[in-house]
PDB file of N, CA and C in Angstrom:
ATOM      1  N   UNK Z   8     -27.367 -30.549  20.718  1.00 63.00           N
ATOM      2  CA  UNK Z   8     -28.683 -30.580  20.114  1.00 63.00           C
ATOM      3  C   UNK Z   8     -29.771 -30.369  21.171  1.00 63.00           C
ATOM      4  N   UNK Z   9     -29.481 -30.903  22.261  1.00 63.00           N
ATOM      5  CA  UNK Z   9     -30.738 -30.738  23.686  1.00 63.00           C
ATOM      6  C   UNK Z   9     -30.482 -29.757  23.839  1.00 63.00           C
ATOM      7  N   UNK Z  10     -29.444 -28.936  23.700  1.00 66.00           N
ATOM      8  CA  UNK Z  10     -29.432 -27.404  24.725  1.00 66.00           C
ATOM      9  C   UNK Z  10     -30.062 -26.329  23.197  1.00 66.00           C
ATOM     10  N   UNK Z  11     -30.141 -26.531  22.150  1.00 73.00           N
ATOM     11  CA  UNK Z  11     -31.054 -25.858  21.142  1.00 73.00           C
ATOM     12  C   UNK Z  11     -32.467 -26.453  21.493  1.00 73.00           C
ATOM     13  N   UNK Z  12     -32.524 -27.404  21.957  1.00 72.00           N
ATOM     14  CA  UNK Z  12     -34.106 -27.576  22.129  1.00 72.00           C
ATOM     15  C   UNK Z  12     -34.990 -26.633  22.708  1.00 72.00           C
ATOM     16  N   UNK Z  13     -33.950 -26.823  24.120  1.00 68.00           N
ATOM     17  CA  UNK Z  13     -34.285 -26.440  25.511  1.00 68.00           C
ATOM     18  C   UNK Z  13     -34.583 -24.768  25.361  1.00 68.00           C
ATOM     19  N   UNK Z  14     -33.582 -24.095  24.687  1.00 72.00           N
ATOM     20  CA  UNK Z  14     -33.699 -22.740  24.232  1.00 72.00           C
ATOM     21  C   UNK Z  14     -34.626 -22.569  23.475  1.00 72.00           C
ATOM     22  N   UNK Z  15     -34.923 -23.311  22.547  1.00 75.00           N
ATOM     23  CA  UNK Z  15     -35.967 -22.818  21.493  1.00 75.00           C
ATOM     24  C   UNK Z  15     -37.023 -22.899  22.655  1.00 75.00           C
ATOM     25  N   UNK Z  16     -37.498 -24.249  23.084  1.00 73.00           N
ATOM     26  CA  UNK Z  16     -38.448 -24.162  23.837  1.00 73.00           C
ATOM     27  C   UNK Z  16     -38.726 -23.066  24.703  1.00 73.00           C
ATOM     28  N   UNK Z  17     -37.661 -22.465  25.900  1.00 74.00           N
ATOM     29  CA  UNK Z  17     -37.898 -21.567  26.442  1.00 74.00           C
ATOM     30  C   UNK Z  17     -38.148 -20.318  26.255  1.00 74.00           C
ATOM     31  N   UNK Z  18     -37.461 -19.902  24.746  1.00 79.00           N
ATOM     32  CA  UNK Z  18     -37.806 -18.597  24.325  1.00 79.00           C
ATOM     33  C   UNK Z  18     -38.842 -18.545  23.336  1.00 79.00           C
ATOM     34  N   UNK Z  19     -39.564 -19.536  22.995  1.00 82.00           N
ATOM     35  CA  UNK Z  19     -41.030 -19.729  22.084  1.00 82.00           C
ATOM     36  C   UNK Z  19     -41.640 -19.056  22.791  1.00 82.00           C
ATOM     37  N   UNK Z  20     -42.399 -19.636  23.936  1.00 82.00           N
ATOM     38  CA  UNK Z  20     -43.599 -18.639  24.878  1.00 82.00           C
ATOM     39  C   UNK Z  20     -43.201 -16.929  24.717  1.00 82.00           C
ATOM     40  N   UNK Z  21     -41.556 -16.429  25.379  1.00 83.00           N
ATOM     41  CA  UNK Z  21     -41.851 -15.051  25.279  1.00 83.00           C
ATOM     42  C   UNK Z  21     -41.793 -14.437  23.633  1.00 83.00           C
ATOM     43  N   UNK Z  22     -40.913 -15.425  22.655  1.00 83.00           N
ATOM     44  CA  UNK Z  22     -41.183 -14.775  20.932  1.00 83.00           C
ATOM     45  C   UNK Z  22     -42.767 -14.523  20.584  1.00 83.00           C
ATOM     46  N   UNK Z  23     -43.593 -15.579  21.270  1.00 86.00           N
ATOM     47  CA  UNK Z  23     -44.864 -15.116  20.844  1.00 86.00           C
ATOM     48  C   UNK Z  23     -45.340 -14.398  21.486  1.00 86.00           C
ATOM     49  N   UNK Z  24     -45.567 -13.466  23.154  1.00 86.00           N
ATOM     50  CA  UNK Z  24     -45.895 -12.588  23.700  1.00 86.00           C
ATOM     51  C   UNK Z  24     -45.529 -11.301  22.641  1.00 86.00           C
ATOM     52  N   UNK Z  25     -44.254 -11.149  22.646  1.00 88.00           N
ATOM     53  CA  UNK Z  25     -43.662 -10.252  21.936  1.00 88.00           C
ATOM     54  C   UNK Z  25     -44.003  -9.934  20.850  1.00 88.00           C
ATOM     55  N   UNK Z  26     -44.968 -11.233  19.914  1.00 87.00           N
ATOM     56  CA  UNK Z  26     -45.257 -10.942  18.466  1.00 87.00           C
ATOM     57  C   UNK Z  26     -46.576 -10.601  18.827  1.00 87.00           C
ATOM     58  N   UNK Z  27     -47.125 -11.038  19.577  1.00 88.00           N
ATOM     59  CA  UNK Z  27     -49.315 -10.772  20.116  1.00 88.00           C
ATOM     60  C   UNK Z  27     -48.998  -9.326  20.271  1.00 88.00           C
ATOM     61  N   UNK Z  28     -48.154  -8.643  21.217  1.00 88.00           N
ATOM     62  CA  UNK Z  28     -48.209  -7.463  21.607  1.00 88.00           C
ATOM     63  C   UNK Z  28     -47.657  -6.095  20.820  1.00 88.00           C
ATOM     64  N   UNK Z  29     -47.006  -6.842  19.762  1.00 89.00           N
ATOM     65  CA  UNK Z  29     -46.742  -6.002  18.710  1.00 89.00           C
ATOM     66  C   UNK Z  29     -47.545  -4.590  18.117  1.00 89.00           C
ATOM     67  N   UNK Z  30     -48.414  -4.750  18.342  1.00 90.00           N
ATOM     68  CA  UNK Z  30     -49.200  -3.579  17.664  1.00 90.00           C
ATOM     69  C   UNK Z  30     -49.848  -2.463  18.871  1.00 90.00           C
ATOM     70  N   UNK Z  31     -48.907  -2.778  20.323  1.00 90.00           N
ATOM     71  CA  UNK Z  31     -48.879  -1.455  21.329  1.00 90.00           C
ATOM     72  C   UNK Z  31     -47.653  -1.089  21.219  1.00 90.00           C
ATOM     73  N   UNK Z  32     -46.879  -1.879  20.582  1.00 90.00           N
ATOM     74  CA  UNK Z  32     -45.350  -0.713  20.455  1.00 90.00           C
ATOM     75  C   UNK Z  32     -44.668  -1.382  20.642  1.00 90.00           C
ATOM     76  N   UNK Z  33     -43.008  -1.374  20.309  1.00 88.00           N
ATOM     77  CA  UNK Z  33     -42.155  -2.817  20.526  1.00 88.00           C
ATOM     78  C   UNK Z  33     -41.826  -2.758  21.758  1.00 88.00           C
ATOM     79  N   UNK Z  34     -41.597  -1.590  22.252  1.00 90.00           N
ATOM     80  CA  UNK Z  34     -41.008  -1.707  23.528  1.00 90.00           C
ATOM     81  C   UNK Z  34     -41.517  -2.591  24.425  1.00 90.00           C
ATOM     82  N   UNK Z  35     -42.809  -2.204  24.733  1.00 88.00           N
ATOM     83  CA  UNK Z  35     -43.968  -2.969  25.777  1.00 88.00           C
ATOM     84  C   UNK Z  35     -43.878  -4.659  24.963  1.00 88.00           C
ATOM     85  N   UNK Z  36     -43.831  -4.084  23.798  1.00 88.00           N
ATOM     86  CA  UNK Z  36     -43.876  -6.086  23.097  1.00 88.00           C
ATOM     87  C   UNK Z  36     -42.527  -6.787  23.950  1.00 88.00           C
ATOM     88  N   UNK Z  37     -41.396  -5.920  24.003  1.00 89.00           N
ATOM     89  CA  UNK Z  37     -40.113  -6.796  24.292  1.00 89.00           C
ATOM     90  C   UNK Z  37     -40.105  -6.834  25.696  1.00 89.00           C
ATOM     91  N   UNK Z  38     -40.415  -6.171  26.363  1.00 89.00           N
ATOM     92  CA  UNK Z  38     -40.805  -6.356  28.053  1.00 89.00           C
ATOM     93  C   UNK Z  38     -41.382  -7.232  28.391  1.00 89.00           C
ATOM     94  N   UNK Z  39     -42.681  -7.552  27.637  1.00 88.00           N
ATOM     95  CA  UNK Z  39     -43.987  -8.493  28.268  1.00 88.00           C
ATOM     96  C   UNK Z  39     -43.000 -10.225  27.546  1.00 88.00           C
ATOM     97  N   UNK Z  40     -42.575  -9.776  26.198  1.00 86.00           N
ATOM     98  CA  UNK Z  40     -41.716 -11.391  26.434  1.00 86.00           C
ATOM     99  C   UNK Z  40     -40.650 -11.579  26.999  1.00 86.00           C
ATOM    100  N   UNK Z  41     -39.487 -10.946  27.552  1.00 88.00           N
ATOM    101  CA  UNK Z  41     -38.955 -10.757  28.620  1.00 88.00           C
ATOM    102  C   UNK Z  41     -39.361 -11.370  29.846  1.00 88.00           C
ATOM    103  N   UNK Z  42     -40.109 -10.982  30.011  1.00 87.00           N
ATOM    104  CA  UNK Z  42     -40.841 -10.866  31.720  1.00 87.00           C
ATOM    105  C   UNK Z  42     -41.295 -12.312  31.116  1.00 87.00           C
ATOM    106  N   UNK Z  43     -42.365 -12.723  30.466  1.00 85.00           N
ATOM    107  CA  UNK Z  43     -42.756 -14.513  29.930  1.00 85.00           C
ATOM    108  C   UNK Z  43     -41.134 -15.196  29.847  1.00 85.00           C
ATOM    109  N   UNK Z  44     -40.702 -14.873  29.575  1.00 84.00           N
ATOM    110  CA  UNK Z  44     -39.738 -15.789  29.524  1.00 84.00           C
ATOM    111  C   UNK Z  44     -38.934 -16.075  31.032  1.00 84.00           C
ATOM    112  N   UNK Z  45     -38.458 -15.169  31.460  1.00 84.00           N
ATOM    113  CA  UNK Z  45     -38.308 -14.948  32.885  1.00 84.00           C
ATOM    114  C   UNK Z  45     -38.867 -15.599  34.052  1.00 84.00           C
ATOM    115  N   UNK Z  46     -40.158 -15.605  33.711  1.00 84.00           N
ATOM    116  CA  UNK Z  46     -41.347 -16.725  34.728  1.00 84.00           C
ATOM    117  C   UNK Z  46     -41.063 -17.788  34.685  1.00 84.00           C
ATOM    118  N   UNK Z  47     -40.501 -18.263  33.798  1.00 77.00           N
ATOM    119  CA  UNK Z  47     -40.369 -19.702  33.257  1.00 77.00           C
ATOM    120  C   UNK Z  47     -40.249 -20.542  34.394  1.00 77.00           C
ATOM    121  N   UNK Z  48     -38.532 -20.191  35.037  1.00 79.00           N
ATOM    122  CA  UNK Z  48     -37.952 -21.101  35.633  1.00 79.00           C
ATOM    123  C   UNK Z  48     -38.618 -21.080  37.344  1.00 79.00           C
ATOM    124  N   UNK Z  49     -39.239 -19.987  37.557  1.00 81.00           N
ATOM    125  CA  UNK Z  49     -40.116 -19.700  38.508  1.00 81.00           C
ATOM    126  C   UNK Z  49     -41.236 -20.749  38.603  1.00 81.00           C
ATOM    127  N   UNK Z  50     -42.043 -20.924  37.424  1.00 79.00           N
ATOM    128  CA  UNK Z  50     -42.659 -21.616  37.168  1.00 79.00           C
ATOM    129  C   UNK Z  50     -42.470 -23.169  37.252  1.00 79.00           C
ATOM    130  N   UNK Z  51     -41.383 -23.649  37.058  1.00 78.00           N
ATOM    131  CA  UNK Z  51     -41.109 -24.624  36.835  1.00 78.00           C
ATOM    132  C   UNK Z  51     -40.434 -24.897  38.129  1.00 78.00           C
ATOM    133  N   UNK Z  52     -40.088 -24.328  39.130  1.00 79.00           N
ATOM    134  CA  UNK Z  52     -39.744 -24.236  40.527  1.00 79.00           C
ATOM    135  C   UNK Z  52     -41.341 -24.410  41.555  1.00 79.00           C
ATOM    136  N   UNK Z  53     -41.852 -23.441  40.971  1.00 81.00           N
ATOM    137  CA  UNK Z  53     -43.211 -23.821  41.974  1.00 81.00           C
ATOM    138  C   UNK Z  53     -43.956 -25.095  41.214  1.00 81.00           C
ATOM    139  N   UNK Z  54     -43.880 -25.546  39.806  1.00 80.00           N
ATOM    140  CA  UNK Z  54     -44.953 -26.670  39.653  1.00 80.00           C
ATOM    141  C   UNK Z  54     -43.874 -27.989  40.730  1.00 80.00           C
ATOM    142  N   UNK Z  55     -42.471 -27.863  40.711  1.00 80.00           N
ATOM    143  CA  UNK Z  55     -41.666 -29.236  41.571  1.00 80.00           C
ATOM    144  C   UNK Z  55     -42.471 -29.173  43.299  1.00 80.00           C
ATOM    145  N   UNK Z  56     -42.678 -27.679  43.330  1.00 79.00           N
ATOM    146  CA  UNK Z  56     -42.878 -27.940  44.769  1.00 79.00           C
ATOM    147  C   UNK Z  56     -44.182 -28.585  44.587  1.00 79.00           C
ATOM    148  N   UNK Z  57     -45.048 -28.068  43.491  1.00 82.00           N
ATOM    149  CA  UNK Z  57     -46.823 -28.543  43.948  1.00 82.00           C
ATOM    150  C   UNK Z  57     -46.751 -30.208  43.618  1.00 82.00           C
ATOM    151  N   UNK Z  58     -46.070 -30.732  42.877  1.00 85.00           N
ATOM    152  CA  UNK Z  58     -45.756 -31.868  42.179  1.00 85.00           C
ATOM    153  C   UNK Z  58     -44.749 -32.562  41.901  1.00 85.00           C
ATOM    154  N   UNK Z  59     -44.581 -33.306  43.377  1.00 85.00           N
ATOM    155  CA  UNK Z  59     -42.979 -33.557  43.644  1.00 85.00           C
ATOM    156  C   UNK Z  59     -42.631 -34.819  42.228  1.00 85.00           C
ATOM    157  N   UNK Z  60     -43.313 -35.563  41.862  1.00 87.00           N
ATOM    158  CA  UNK Z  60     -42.808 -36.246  40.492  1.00 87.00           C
ATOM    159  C   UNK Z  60     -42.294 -35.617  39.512  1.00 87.00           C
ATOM    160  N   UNK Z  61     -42.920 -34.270  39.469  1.00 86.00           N
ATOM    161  CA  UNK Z  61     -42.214 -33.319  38.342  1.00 86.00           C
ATOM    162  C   UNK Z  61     -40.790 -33.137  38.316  1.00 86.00           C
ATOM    163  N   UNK Z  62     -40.465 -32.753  39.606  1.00 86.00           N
ATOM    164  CA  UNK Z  62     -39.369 -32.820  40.662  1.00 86.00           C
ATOM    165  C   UNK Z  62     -37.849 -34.154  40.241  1.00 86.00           C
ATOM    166  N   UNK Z  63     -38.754 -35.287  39.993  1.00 89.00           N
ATOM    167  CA  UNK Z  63     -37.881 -36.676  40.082  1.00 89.00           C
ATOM    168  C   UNK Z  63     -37.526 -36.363  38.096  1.00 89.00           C
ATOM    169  N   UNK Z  64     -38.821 -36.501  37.179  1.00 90.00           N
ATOM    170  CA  UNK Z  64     -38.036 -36.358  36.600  1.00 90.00           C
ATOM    171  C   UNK Z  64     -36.876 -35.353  35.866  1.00 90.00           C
ATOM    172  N   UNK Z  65     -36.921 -33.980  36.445  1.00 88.00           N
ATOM    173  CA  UNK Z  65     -36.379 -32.959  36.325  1.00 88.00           C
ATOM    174  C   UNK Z  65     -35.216 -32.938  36.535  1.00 88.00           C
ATOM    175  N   UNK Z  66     -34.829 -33.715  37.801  1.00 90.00           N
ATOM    176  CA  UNK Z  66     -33.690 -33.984  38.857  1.00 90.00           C
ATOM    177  C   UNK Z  66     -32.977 -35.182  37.853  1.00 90.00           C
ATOM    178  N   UNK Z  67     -33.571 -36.094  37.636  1.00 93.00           N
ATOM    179  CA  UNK Z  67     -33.100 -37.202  36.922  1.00 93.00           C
ATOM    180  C   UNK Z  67     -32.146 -37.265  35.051  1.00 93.00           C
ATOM    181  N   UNK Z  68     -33.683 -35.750  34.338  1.00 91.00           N
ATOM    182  CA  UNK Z  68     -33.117 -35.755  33.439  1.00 91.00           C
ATOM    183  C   UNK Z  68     -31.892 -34.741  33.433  1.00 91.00           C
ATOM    184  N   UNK Z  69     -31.540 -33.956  34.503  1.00 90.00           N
ATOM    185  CA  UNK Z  69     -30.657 -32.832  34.719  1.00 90.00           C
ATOM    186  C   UNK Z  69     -29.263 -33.517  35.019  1.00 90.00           C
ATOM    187  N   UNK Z  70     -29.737 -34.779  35.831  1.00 93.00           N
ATOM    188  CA  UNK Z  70     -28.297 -35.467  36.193  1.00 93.00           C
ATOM    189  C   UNK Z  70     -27.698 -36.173  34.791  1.00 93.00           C
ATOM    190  N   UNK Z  71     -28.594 -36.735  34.248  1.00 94.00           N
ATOM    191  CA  UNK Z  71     -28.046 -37.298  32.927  1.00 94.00           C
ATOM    192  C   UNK Z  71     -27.528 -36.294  31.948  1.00 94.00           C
ATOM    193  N   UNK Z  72     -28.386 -34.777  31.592  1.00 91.00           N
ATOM    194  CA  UNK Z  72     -27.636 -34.136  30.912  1.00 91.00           C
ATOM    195  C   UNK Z  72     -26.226 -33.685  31.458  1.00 91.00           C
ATOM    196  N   UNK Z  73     -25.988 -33.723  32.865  1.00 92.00           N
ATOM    197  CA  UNK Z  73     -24.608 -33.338  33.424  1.00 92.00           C
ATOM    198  C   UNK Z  73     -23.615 -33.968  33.167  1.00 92.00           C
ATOM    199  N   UNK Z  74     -23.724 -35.572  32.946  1.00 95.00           N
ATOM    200  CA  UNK Z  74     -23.023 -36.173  32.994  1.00 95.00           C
ATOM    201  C   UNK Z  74     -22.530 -36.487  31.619  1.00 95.00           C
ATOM    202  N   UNK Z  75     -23.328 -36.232  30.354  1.00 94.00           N
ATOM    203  CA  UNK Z  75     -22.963 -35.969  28.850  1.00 94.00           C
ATOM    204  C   UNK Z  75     -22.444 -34.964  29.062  1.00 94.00           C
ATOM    205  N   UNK Z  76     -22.679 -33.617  29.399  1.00 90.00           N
ATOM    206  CA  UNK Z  76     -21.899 -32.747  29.139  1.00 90.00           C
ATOM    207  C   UNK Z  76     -20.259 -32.613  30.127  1.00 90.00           C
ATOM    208  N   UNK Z  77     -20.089 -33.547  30.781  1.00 93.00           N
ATOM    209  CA  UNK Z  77     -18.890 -33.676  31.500  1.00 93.00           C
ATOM    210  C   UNK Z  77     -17.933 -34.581  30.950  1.00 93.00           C
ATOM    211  N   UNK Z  78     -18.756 -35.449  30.272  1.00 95.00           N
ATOM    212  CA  UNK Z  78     -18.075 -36.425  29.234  1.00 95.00           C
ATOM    213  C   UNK Z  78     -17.648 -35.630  27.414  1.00 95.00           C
ATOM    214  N   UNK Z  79     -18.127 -34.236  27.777  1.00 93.00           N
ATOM    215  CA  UNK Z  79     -17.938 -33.777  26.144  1.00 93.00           C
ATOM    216  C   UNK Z  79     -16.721 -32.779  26.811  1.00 93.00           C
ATOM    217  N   UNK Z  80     -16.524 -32.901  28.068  1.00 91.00           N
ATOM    218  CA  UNK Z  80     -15.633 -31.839  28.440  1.00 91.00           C
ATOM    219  C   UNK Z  80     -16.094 -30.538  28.671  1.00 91.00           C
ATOM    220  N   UNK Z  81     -17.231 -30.157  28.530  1.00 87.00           N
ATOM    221  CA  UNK Z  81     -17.754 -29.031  28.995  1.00 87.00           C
ATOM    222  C   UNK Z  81     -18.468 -28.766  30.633  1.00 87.00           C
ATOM    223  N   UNK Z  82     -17.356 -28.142  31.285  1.00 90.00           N
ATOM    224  CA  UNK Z  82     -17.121 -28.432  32.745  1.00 90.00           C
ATOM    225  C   UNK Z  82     -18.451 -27.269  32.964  1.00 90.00           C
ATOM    226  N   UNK Z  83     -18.599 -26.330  32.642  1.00 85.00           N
ATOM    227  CA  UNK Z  83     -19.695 -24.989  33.020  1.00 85.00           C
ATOM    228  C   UNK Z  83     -20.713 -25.703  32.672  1.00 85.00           C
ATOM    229  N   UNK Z  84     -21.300 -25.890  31.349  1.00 85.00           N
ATOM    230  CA  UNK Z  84     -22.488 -26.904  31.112  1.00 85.00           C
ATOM    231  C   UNK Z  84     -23.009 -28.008  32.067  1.00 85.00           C
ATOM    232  N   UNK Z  85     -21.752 -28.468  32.298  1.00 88.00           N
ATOM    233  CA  UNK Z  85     -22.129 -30.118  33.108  1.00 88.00           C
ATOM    234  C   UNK Z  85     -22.163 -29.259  34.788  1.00 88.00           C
ATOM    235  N   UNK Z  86     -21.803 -28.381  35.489  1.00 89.00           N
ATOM    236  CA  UNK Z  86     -22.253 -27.529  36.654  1.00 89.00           C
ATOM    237  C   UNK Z  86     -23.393 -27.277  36.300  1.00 89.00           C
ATOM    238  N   UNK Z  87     -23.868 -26.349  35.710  1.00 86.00           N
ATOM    239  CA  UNK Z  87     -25.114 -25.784  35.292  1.00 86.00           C
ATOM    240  C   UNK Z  87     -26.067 -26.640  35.610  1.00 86.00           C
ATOM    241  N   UNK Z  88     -25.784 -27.836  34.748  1.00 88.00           N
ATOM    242  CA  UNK Z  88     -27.026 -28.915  34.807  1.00 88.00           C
ATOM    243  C   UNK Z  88     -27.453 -29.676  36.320  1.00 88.00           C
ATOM    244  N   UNK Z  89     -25.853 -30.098  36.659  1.00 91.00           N
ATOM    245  CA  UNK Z  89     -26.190 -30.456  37.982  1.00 91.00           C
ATOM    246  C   UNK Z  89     -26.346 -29.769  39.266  1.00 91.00           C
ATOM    247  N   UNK Z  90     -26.177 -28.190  39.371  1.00 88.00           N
ATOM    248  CA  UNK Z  90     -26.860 -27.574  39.935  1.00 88.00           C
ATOM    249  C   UNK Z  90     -28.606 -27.332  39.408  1.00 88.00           C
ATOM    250  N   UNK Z  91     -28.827 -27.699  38.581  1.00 87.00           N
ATOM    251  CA  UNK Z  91     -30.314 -27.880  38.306  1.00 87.00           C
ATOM    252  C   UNK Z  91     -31.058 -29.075  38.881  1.00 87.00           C
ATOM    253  N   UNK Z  92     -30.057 -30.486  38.565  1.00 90.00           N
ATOM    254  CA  UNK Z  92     -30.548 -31.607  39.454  1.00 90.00           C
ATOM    255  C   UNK Z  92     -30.658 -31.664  41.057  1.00 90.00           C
ATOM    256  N   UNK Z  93     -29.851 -30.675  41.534  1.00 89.00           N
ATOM    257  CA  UNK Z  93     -29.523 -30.476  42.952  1.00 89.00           C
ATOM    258  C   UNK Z  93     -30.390 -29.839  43.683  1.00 89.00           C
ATOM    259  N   UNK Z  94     -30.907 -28.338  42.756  1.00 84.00           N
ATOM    260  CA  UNK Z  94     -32.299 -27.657  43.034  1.00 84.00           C
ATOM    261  C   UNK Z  94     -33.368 -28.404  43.255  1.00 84.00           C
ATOM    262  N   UNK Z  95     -33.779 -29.455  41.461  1.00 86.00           N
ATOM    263  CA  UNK Z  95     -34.730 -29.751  41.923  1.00 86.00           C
ATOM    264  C   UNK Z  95     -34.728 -31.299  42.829  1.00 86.00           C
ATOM    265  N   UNK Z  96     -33.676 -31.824  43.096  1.00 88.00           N
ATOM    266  CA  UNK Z  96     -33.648 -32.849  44.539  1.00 88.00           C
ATOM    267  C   UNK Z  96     -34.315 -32.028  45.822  1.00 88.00           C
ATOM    268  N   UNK Z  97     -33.550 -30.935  45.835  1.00 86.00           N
ATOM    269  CA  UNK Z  97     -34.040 -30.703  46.938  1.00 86.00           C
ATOM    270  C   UNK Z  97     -35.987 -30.563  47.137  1.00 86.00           C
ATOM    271  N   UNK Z  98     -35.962 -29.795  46.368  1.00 80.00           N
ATOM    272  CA  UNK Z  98     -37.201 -29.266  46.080  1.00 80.00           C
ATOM    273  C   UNK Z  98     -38.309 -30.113  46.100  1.00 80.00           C
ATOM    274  N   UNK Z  99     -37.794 -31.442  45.988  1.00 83.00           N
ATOM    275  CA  UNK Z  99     -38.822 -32.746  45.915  1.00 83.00           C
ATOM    276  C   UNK Z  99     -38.522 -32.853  47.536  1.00 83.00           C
ATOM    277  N   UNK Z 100     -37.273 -33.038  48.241  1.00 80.00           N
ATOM    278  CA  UNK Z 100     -37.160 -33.144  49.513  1.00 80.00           C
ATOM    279  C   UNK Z 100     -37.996 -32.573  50.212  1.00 80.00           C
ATOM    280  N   UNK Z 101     -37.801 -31.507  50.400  1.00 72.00           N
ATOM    281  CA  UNK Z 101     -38.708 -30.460  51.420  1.00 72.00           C
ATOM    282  C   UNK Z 101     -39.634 -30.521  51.489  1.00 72.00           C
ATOM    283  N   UNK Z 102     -40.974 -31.045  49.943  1.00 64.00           N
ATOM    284  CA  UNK Z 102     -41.996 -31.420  50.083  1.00 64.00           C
ATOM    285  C   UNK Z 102     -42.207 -32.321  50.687  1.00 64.00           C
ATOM    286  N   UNK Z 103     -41.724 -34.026  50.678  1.00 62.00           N
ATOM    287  CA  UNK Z 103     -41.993 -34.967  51.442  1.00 62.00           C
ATOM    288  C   UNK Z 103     -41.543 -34.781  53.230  1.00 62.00           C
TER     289      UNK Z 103
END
């Protein structure tokens, strides 16, 4: 159910680029939400560095989703996540 969240959430911002830009042509519509969606995690990499709390709880809620998804048996999921907690550990590190 969190990993439909997480998706909906992330692909909302570029579904609506894609629907604003609709009326220059789809192509350019599906690029520009593409590319929005794409920024995302960029984004969310530079706000940990500007704002290392962002950082803690990112790291925190990434370790907990790892550890549900290691307990459901889903070994790729539960990597995924905790290479996300690991990123953003560090990422809080380097700032302090």
């Amino acid at each position: 159910m969190f990993l439909a969240i997480l998706a909906a959430v992330t692909l909302a911002p570029g579904l609506a680029t894609a629907w604003s830009l609709r009326h220059r042509g789809w192509p350019i519509a599906v690029l520009a939400g593409v590319g929005v969606t794409a920024a995302l995690p960029f984004l969310l990499i530079v706000g940990i560095l500007a704002f290392p709390p962002l950082g803690v709880v990112v790291a925190v809620g990434s370790a907990i989703a790892a550890l549900q998804s290691y307990d459901r048996g889903s070994i790729v999921a539960g990597a995924s996540w905790a290479a996300v907690a690991v990123l953003a550990t560090v990422g809080v590190g380097w700032h302090l």
